[in-house]
Amino acid sequence: MKTIRLLSLLLALLLAVLLSGAVFSQEATPEPEEEMEEDVPYCTEEIAAEMRELDIYIPVISKGFQHQFWQAVKLGAEMAAEDCGVTVTFEGPETEAMVDKQLEMLQTALDKGPDALVFAALDSIAAIPLLERAQAEGIPVIAFDSGVDSDIPLATAATDNVAAAALAADMMAELIGGEGKVAVIAHDQTSRTGIDRVAGFTERIAEAYPDITVVDVQYGGGDHLRSTDIAKAIILANPDLKGFFGANEGSIIGVLNAVIELNMQGKLVVIGYDSGAQQVQAIRDGIIAGSITQNPIGIGYKAVEAAVKALRGEELDPVIDTGFFWYDATNVDDEEIAAVLYD
């Protein structure tokens, strides 16, 4: 019961403060002219009772399971399931490079005849045939984190990854003095998040900072060991490199490992994405300058909540923007930031 009460308190804080889609940057946010409406959870006790009576089952198929980010998404999905009176399962492949494994999970989930499906695609095109099957069988599909190149998902609960990565580019430009060479490691070039984060960062640099050159963009599959090797190779091949952007948790941990192993602390401006204990500690220690954090609990919660809305015939917004935040050593302990960081 203590755990449930703690989760309920955390959810209340997140829904009241964070799911409004606010974005933190280093600049002060102007005071709004009107008070923003509080984001009230959709599922009332009456709706939860209705869903329990129908014995609703919603599988959640994730892009991964091992990273702390996905565990936080899982927590949000389970909190929504509790509030909405539905049953969810949460699974994903061991690494974010295992597209075939994820497709097997998706097929198995559909074979069980679920009432709705919540899905984050590793490959935004490869999953379409199975999603077409879901559509043909009348199973509502809600996407999260990564969209799908299809109009089959009724809604997508996700971060605006282009805008978030553009903010990372702005911070990089400021911290390296507006000139020099930088590099990027991302998790993949097939998921919507991988595509959008690379595009958001590199296009912002190209458009706004003519004296900064992105010398290399590589992909480590979200695996920190593989990303470490890639980052070391890039650093050694570019001795005048000034900055490095890691576009997800596994990527930035790889960059962090490379910087430490090559004794480059303080010699490179390192910017990350997501959070996790190791990344947060590196920010406190000054090895990582700062990072973009998403709202993973909010992503999981809003995706399951949207599935319940769909089952009840509610009209959905195609995009559910769950917000993003810049954090560094100056604000990592602020209440609003601490609420979206995960260990």
Short mmCIF file of C-alpha atoms in Angstrom, two decimals:
data_model
loop_
_atom_site.label_atom_id
_atom_site.label_comp_id
_atom_site.label_asym_id
_atom_site.label_seq_id
_atom_site.Cartn_x
_atom_site.Cartn_y
_atom_site.Cartn_z
CA MET A 1 0.00 0.00 0.00
CA LYS A 2 2.88 2.36 0.73
CA THR A 3 4.23 1.81 -2.78
CA ILE A 4 0.82 2.52 -4.32
CA ARG A 5 0.48 5.74 -2.30
CA LEU A 6 3.94 6.87 -3.41
CA LEU A 7 3.13 6.14 -7.04
CA SER A 8 -0.13 8.05 -6.73
CA LEU A 9 1.67 11.08 -5.32
CA LEU A 10 4.22 10.93 -8.12
CA LEU A 11 1.49 10.68 -10.74
CA ALA A 12 -0.40 13.63 -9.29
CA LEU A 13 2.74 15.76 -9.44
CA LEU A 14 3.53 14.70 -12.99
CA LEU A 15 0.04 15.26 -14.32
CA ALA A 16 -0.38 18.61 -12.63
CA VAL A 17 3.03 20.06 -13.44
CA LEU A 18 4.64 18.24 -16.32
CA LEU A 19 2.12 16.91 -18.81
CA SER A 20 1.22 20.43 -19.86
CA GLY A 21 3.97 20.13 -22.49
CA ALA A 22 6.11 22.91 -21.03
CA VAL A 23 9.70 23.04 -22.27
CA PHE A 24 12.56 24.28 -20.14
CA SER A 25 15.54 26.00 -21.69
CA GLN A 26 18.20 28.14 -20.08
CA GLU A 27 16.20 31.26 -20.86
CA ALA A 28 13.51 32.38 -18.48
CA THR A 29 10.00 31.45 -19.55
CA PRO A 30 7.69 34.48 -19.82
CA GLU A 31 4.79 34.58 -17.43
CA PRO A 32 1.66 33.34 -19.24
CA GLU A 33 -1.10 35.87 -19.69
CA GLU A 34 -3.68 33.31 -18.63
CA GLU A 35 -3.36 30.50 -16.13
CA MET A 36 -2.79 27.18 -17.93
CA GLU A 37 -5.45 24.58 -17.43
CA GLU A 38 -4.45 21.65 -15.28
CA ASP A 39 -4.20 18.37 -17.14
CA VAL A 40 -6.85 16.28 -15.39
CA PRO A 41 -6.61 12.48 -15.78
CA TYR A 42 -9.31 11.10 -18.04
CA CYS A 43 -10.14 7.95 -16.12
CA THR A 44 -12.67 8.48 -13.38
CA GLU A 45 -13.79 5.79 -10.94
CA GLU A 46 -16.84 5.25 -13.15
CA ILE A 47 -14.72 4.71 -16.26
CA ALA A 48 -12.40 2.37 -14.37
CA ALA A 49 -15.40 0.33 -13.20
CA GLU A 50 -16.69 0.17 -16.77
CA MET A 51 -13.33 -1.07 -18.06
CA ARG A 52 -13.01 -3.67 -15.31
CA GLU A 53 -16.44 -5.00 -16.18
CA LEU A 54 -15.31 -5.41 -19.81
CA ASP A 55 -12.03 -7.12 -18.75
CA ILE A 56 -9.95 -4.96 -21.10
CA TYR A 57 -6.48 -6.20 -22.10
CA ILE A 58 -3.91 -3.87 -23.70
CA PRO A 59 -0.41 -5.13 -24.56
CA VAL A 60 2.31 -2.48 -24.60
CA ILE A 61 5.13 -3.33 -27.02
CA SER A 62 8.19 -1.18 -26.38
CA LYS A 63 11.41 -0.55 -28.32
CA GLY A 64 13.41 -1.98 -25.45
CA PHE A 65 13.28 -3.08 -21.86
CA GLN A 66 16.77 -2.82 -20.39
CA HIS A 67 17.24 0.96 -20.34
CA GLN A 68 15.98 2.89 -17.35
CA PHE A 69 13.97 5.06 -19.73
CA TRP A 70 11.78 2.09 -20.73
CA GLN A 71 11.33 1.06 -17.12
CA ALA A 72 9.99 4.56 -16.42
CA VAL A 73 7.62 4.29 -19.41
CA LYS A 74 6.49 0.92 -18.03
CA LEU A 75 5.76 2.53 -14.67
CA GLY A 76 3.60 5.17 -16.34
CA ALA A 77 1.70 2.55 -18.34
CA GLU A 78 1.04 0.51 -15.19
CA MET A 79 -0.14 3.61 -13.32
CA ALA A 80 -2.63 4.39 -16.10
CA ALA A 81 -3.79 0.77 -16.11
CA GLU A 82 -4.47 1.00 -12.38
CA ASP A 83 -6.36 4.28 -12.75
CA CYS A 84 -8.36 3.10 -15.78
CA GLY A 85 -9.22 -0.42 -14.62
CA VAL A 86 -7.49 -2.25 -17.47
CA THR A 87 -4.84 -4.95 -17.68
CA VAL A 88 -1.57 -4.19 -19.47
CA THR A 89 1.52 -6.20 -20.23
CA PHE A 90 4.80 -4.50 -21.11
CA GLU A 91 7.60 -6.05 -23.14
CA GLY A 92 10.36 -5.15 -25.55
CA PRO A 93 13.46 -6.73 -27.09
CA GLU A 94 16.79 -6.92 -25.30
CA THR A 95 18.33 -4.22 -27.52
CA GLU A 96 16.92 -1.55 -29.78
CA ALA A 97 18.61 -3.17 -32.78
CA MET A 98 16.38 -6.26 -32.61
CA VAL A 99 13.67 -5.27 -35.08
CA ASP A 100 12.76 -8.88 -35.94
CA LYS A 101 12.37 -9.76 -32.26
CA GLN A 102 10.04 -6.82 -31.73
CA LEU A 103 7.93 -7.84 -34.74
CA GLU A 104 7.62 -11.35 -33.25
CA MET A 105 6.40 -9.78 -30.00
CA LEU A 106 3.90 -7.68 -31.93
CA GLN A 107 2.56 -10.72 -33.79
CA THR A 108 2.25 -12.73 -30.56
CA ALA A 109 0.37 -9.87 -28.94
CA LEU A 110 -2.08 -9.71 -31.84
CA ASP A 111 -2.57 -13.49 -31.72
CA LYS A 112 -3.95 -13.06 -28.19
CA GLY A 113 -6.81 -10.90 -29.48
CA PRO A 114 -6.22 -7.76 -27.41
CA ASP A 115 -8.80 -5.01 -27.03
CA ALA A 116 -6.28 -2.32 -28.00
CA LEU A 117 -2.57 -2.12 -28.75
CA VAL A 118 0.10 0.35 -27.58
CA PHE A 119 3.25 0.23 -29.69
CA ALA A 120 6.63 1.98 -30.10
CA ALA A 121 8.17 1.00 -33.44
CA LEU A 122 11.84 0.19 -33.84
CA ASP A 123 11.32 0.32 -37.60
CA SER A 124 8.55 2.70 -38.60
CA ILE A 125 7.96 0.90 -41.92
CA ALA A 126 8.56 -2.78 -41.12
CA ALA A 127 5.73 -2.85 -38.57
CA ILE A 128 3.06 -1.61 -40.98
CA PRO A 129 1.82 -5.04 -42.21
CA LEU A 130 1.11 -6.16 -38.64
CA LEU A 131 -0.53 -2.86 -37.82
CA GLU A 132 -2.70 -3.29 -40.91
CA ARG A 133 -3.76 -6.64 -39.44
CA ALA A 134 -4.68 -4.90 -36.18
CA GLN A 135 -6.72 -2.36 -38.08
CA ALA A 136 -8.51 -5.08 -40.05
CA GLU A 137 -9.37 -6.85 -36.79
CA GLY A 138 -10.77 -3.68 -35.27
CA ILE A 139 -8.00 -3.28 -32.68
CA PRO A 140 -7.29 0.39 -31.92
CA VAL A 141 -3.55 1.18 -32.13
CA ILE A 142 -1.85 3.90 -30.10
CA ALA A 143 1.78 4.71 -30.84
CA PHE A 144 4.24 6.01 -28.26
CA ASP A 145 7.77 7.38 -28.30
CA SER A 146 8.27 6.51 -32.00
CA GLY A 147 5.59 7.12 -34.56
CA VAL A 148 4.83 4.91 -37.53
CA ASP A 149 4.85 5.96 -41.19
CA SER A 150 1.15 5.23 -41.41
CA ASP A 151 -2.16 6.73 -40.34
CA ILE A 152 -3.17 3.50 -38.58
CA PRO A 153 -2.23 4.70 -35.05
CA LEU A 154 -5.06 6.86 -33.78
CA ALA A 155 -2.64 8.93 -31.70
CA THR A 156 1.04 9.09 -30.80
CA ALA A 157 2.19 9.97 -27.27
CA ALA A 158 5.71 11.30 -27.64
CA THR A 159 8.25 14.02 -27.20
CA ASP A 160 8.65 16.57 -30.01
CA ASN A 161 12.05 15.08 -30.80
CA VAL A 162 12.92 17.55 -33.56
CA ALA A 163 12.40 20.51 -31.25
CA ALA A 164 14.17 18.80 -28.35
CA ALA A 165 17.25 17.98 -30.43
CA ALA A 166 17.25 21.51 -31.84
CA LEU A 167 17.45 22.79 -28.26
CA ALA A 168 20.42 20.46 -27.70
CA ALA A 169 22.05 22.02 -30.79
CA ASP A 170 21.44 25.53 -29.45
CA MET A 171 23.03 24.61 -26.13
CA MET A 172 25.96 22.96 -27.89
CA ALA A 173 26.56 26.06 -30.01
CA GLU A 174 26.55 28.30 -26.97
CA LEU A 175 28.85 26.08 -24.94
CA ILE A 176 31.48 25.68 -27.70
CA GLY A 177 31.48 29.37 -28.54
CA GLY A 178 29.58 29.16 -31.83
CA GLU A 179 32.32 27.49 -33.86
CA GLY A 180 34.15 24.20 -34.23
CA LYS A 181 33.53 20.55 -34.99
CA VAL A 182 30.92 18.36 -33.32
CA ALA A 183 29.75 14.77 -33.72
CA VAL A 184 26.59 12.76 -33.07
CA ILE A 185 25.85 9.20 -31.99
CA ALA A 186 22.21 8.09 -32.19
CA HIS A 187 20.48 4.79 -31.57
CA ASP A 188 19.21 4.06 -35.08
CA GLN A 189 18.12 5.53 -38.39
CA THR A 190 14.90 3.51 -38.73
CA SER A 191 12.78 4.60 -35.75
CA ARG A 192 11.03 7.96 -35.75
CA THR A 193 12.97 9.06 -32.66
CA GLY A 194 16.33 8.24 -34.21
CA ILE A 195 15.45 10.02 -37.44
CA ASP A 196 13.96 13.07 -35.76
CA ARG A 197 16.68 13.61 -33.16
CA VAL A 198 19.47 13.48 -35.72
CA ALA A 199 17.52 15.75 -38.05
CA GLY A 200 16.62 18.17 -35.28
CA PHE A 201 20.23 18.53 -34.18
CA THR A 202 22.01 18.57 -37.54
CA GLU A 203 19.47 20.78 -39.31
CA ARG A 204 19.53 23.32 -36.49
CA ILE A 205 23.32 23.48 -36.68
CA ALA A 206 23.22 23.86 -40.47
CA GLU A 207 20.56 26.56 -40.39
CA ALA A 208 21.68 28.67 -37.45
CA TYR A 209 25.41 28.08 -36.89
CA PRO A 210 27.47 28.32 -40.09
CA ASP A 211 30.77 28.12 -38.21
CA ILE A 212 29.95 24.75 -36.65
CA THR A 213 30.51 21.54 -38.63
CA VAL A 214 28.94 18.18 -37.83
CA VAL A 215 31.86 15.94 -38.81
CA ASP A 216 30.21 12.58 -38.21
CA VAL A 217 26.88 10.95 -37.40
CA GLN A 218 27.01 7.31 -36.35
CA TYR A 219 24.54 4.78 -34.94
CA GLY A 220 25.18 2.45 -32.01
CA GLY A 221 21.86 0.65 -31.75
CA GLY A 222 21.27 2.14 -28.31
CA ASP A 223 23.95 -0.23 -26.96
CA HIS A 224 26.39 1.55 -24.66
CA LEU A 225 29.30 -0.80 -25.40
CA ARG A 226 28.98 -0.44 -29.15
CA SER A 227 28.44 3.31 -28.75
CA THR A 228 31.59 3.54 -26.63
CA ASP A 229 33.68 2.01 -29.41
CA ILE A 230 32.14 4.30 -32.02
CA ALA A 231 32.65 7.40 -29.88
CA LYS A 232 36.31 6.53 -29.22
CA ALA A 233 36.93 6.09 -32.94
CA ILE A 234 35.33 9.45 -33.75
CA ILE A 235 37.29 11.28 -31.05
CA LEU A 236 40.59 9.74 -32.12
CA ALA A 237 39.89 10.55 -35.79
CA ASN A 238 39.05 14.18 -34.95
CA PRO A 239 41.58 15.54 -32.45
CA ASP A 240 40.11 19.05 -32.79
CA LEU A 241 36.56 17.89 -31.96
CA LYS A 242 34.85 20.35 -29.61
CA GLY A 243 31.50 18.72 -28.87
CA PHE A 244 29.59 15.43 -28.84
CA PHE A 245 25.83 14.80 -28.76
CA GLY A 246 24.45 11.41 -27.67
CA ALA A 247 20.84 11.10 -28.83
CA ASN A 248 19.51 8.55 -26.33
CA GLU A 249 20.45 6.90 -23.05
CA GLY A 250 22.61 4.15 -24.53
CA SER A 251 24.31 6.55 -26.95
CA ILE A 252 25.26 9.16 -24.36
CA ILE A 253 26.56 6.55 -21.93
CA GLY A 254 28.80 5.33 -24.76
CA VAL A 255 30.08 8.88 -25.31
CA LEU A 256 30.61 9.28 -21.57
CA ASN A 257 32.61 6.05 -21.38
CA ALA A 258 34.75 7.11 -24.34
CA VAL A 259 35.49 10.51 -22.83
CA ILE A 260 36.56 8.95 -19.54
CA GLU A 261 38.62 6.17 -21.16
CA LEU A 262 40.46 8.69 -23.37
CA ASN A 263 40.91 11.11 -20.46
CA MET A 264 39.01 13.84 -22.32
CA GLN A 265 37.02 15.16 -19.35
CA GLY A 266 36.74 18.93 -19.65
CA LYS A 267 38.16 18.91 -23.19
CA LEU A 268 34.87 18.14 -24.96
CA VAL A 269 31.42 19.61 -24.50
CA VAL A 270 29.17 16.58 -24.08
CA ILE A 271 25.38 16.84 -24.33
CA GLY A 272 23.02 13.94 -23.78
CA TYR A 273 19.41 12.82 -24.04
CA ASP A 274 17.22 11.10 -21.44
CA SER A 275 18.49 10.63 -17.89
CA GLY A 276 19.37 7.67 -15.67
CA ALA A 277 21.65 7.56 -12.65
CA GLN A 278 24.94 7.41 -14.58
CA GLN A 279 24.09 10.34 -16.83
CA VAL A 280 22.78 12.48 -13.98
CA GLN A 281 25.91 11.84 -11.92
CA ALA A 282 28.11 12.77 -14.89
CA ILE A 283 26.25 16.09 -15.10
CA ARG A 284 26.81 16.68 -11.40
CA ASP A 285 30.50 15.86 -11.91
CA GLY A 286 30.80 18.26 -14.86
CA ILE A 287 31.69 15.60 -17.46
CA ILE A 288 28.38 16.03 -19.29
CA ALA A 289 27.41 19.68 -19.75
CA GLY A 290 23.68 19.00 -19.78
CA SER A 291 20.97 16.85 -21.34
CA ILE A 292 17.46 16.78 -22.68
CA THR A 293 15.11 14.72 -20.56
CA GLN A 294 11.76 13.51 -21.70
CA ASN A 295 8.78 12.68 -19.52
CA PRO A 296 8.82 8.86 -19.77
CA ILE A 297 6.24 8.23 -17.07
CA GLY A 298 3.95 10.68 -18.83
CA ILE A 299 4.53 8.96 -22.17
CA GLY A 300 3.52 5.57 -20.78
CA TYR A 301 0.55 6.99 -18.90
CA LYS A 302 -0.83 9.03 -21.80
CA ALA A 303 -0.45 6.14 -24.28
CA VAL A 304 -2.54 3.75 -22.19
CA GLU A 305 -5.02 6.50 -21.34
CA ALA A 306 -5.42 7.21 -25.08
CA ALA A 307 -6.12 3.52 -25.71
CA VAL A 308 -8.92 3.62 -23.16
CA LYS A 309 -10.34 6.75 -24.79
CA ALA A 310 -10.28 5.00 -28.16
CA LEU A 311 -12.11 1.98 -26.76
CA ARG A 312 -14.81 4.28 -25.43
CA GLY A 313 -15.24 5.98 -28.81
CA GLU A 314 -13.61 9.25 -27.82
CA GLU A 315 -11.99 11.46 -30.44
CA LEU A 316 -8.21 11.65 -29.99
CA ASP A 317 -5.65 14.30 -30.78
CA PRO A 318 -3.29 12.71 -33.34
CA VAL A 319 -0.26 13.97 -31.41
CA ILE A 320 -0.04 13.89 -27.63
CA ASP A 321 2.98 16.07 -26.83
CA THR A 322 4.39 14.98 -23.47
CA GLY A 323 7.07 17.69 -23.27
CA PHE A 324 10.84 17.87 -22.79
CA PHE A 325 13.25 19.66 -20.48
CA TRP A 326 16.86 20.89 -20.54
CA TYR A 327 18.72 20.11 -17.35
CA ASP A 328 22.26 20.70 -16.16
CA ALA A 329 24.12 21.15 -12.90
CA THR A 330 22.24 24.40 -12.17
CA ASN A 331 18.74 22.93 -12.16
CA VAL A 332 19.10 19.15 -11.79
CA ASP A 333 17.71 19.34 -8.25
CA ASP A 334 14.79 21.62 -9.09
CA GLU A 335 11.43 20.06 -8.27
CA GLU A 336 10.12 20.23 -11.85
CA ILE A 337 13.25 18.57 -13.24
CA ALA A 338 13.68 15.97 -10.49
CA ALA A 339 10.14 14.76 -11.15
CA VAL A 340 11.03 13.64 -14.72
CA LEU A 341 14.48 12.20 -14.03
CA TYR A 342 14.69 8.47 -13.46
CA ASP A 343 17.33 6.21 -11.95
#
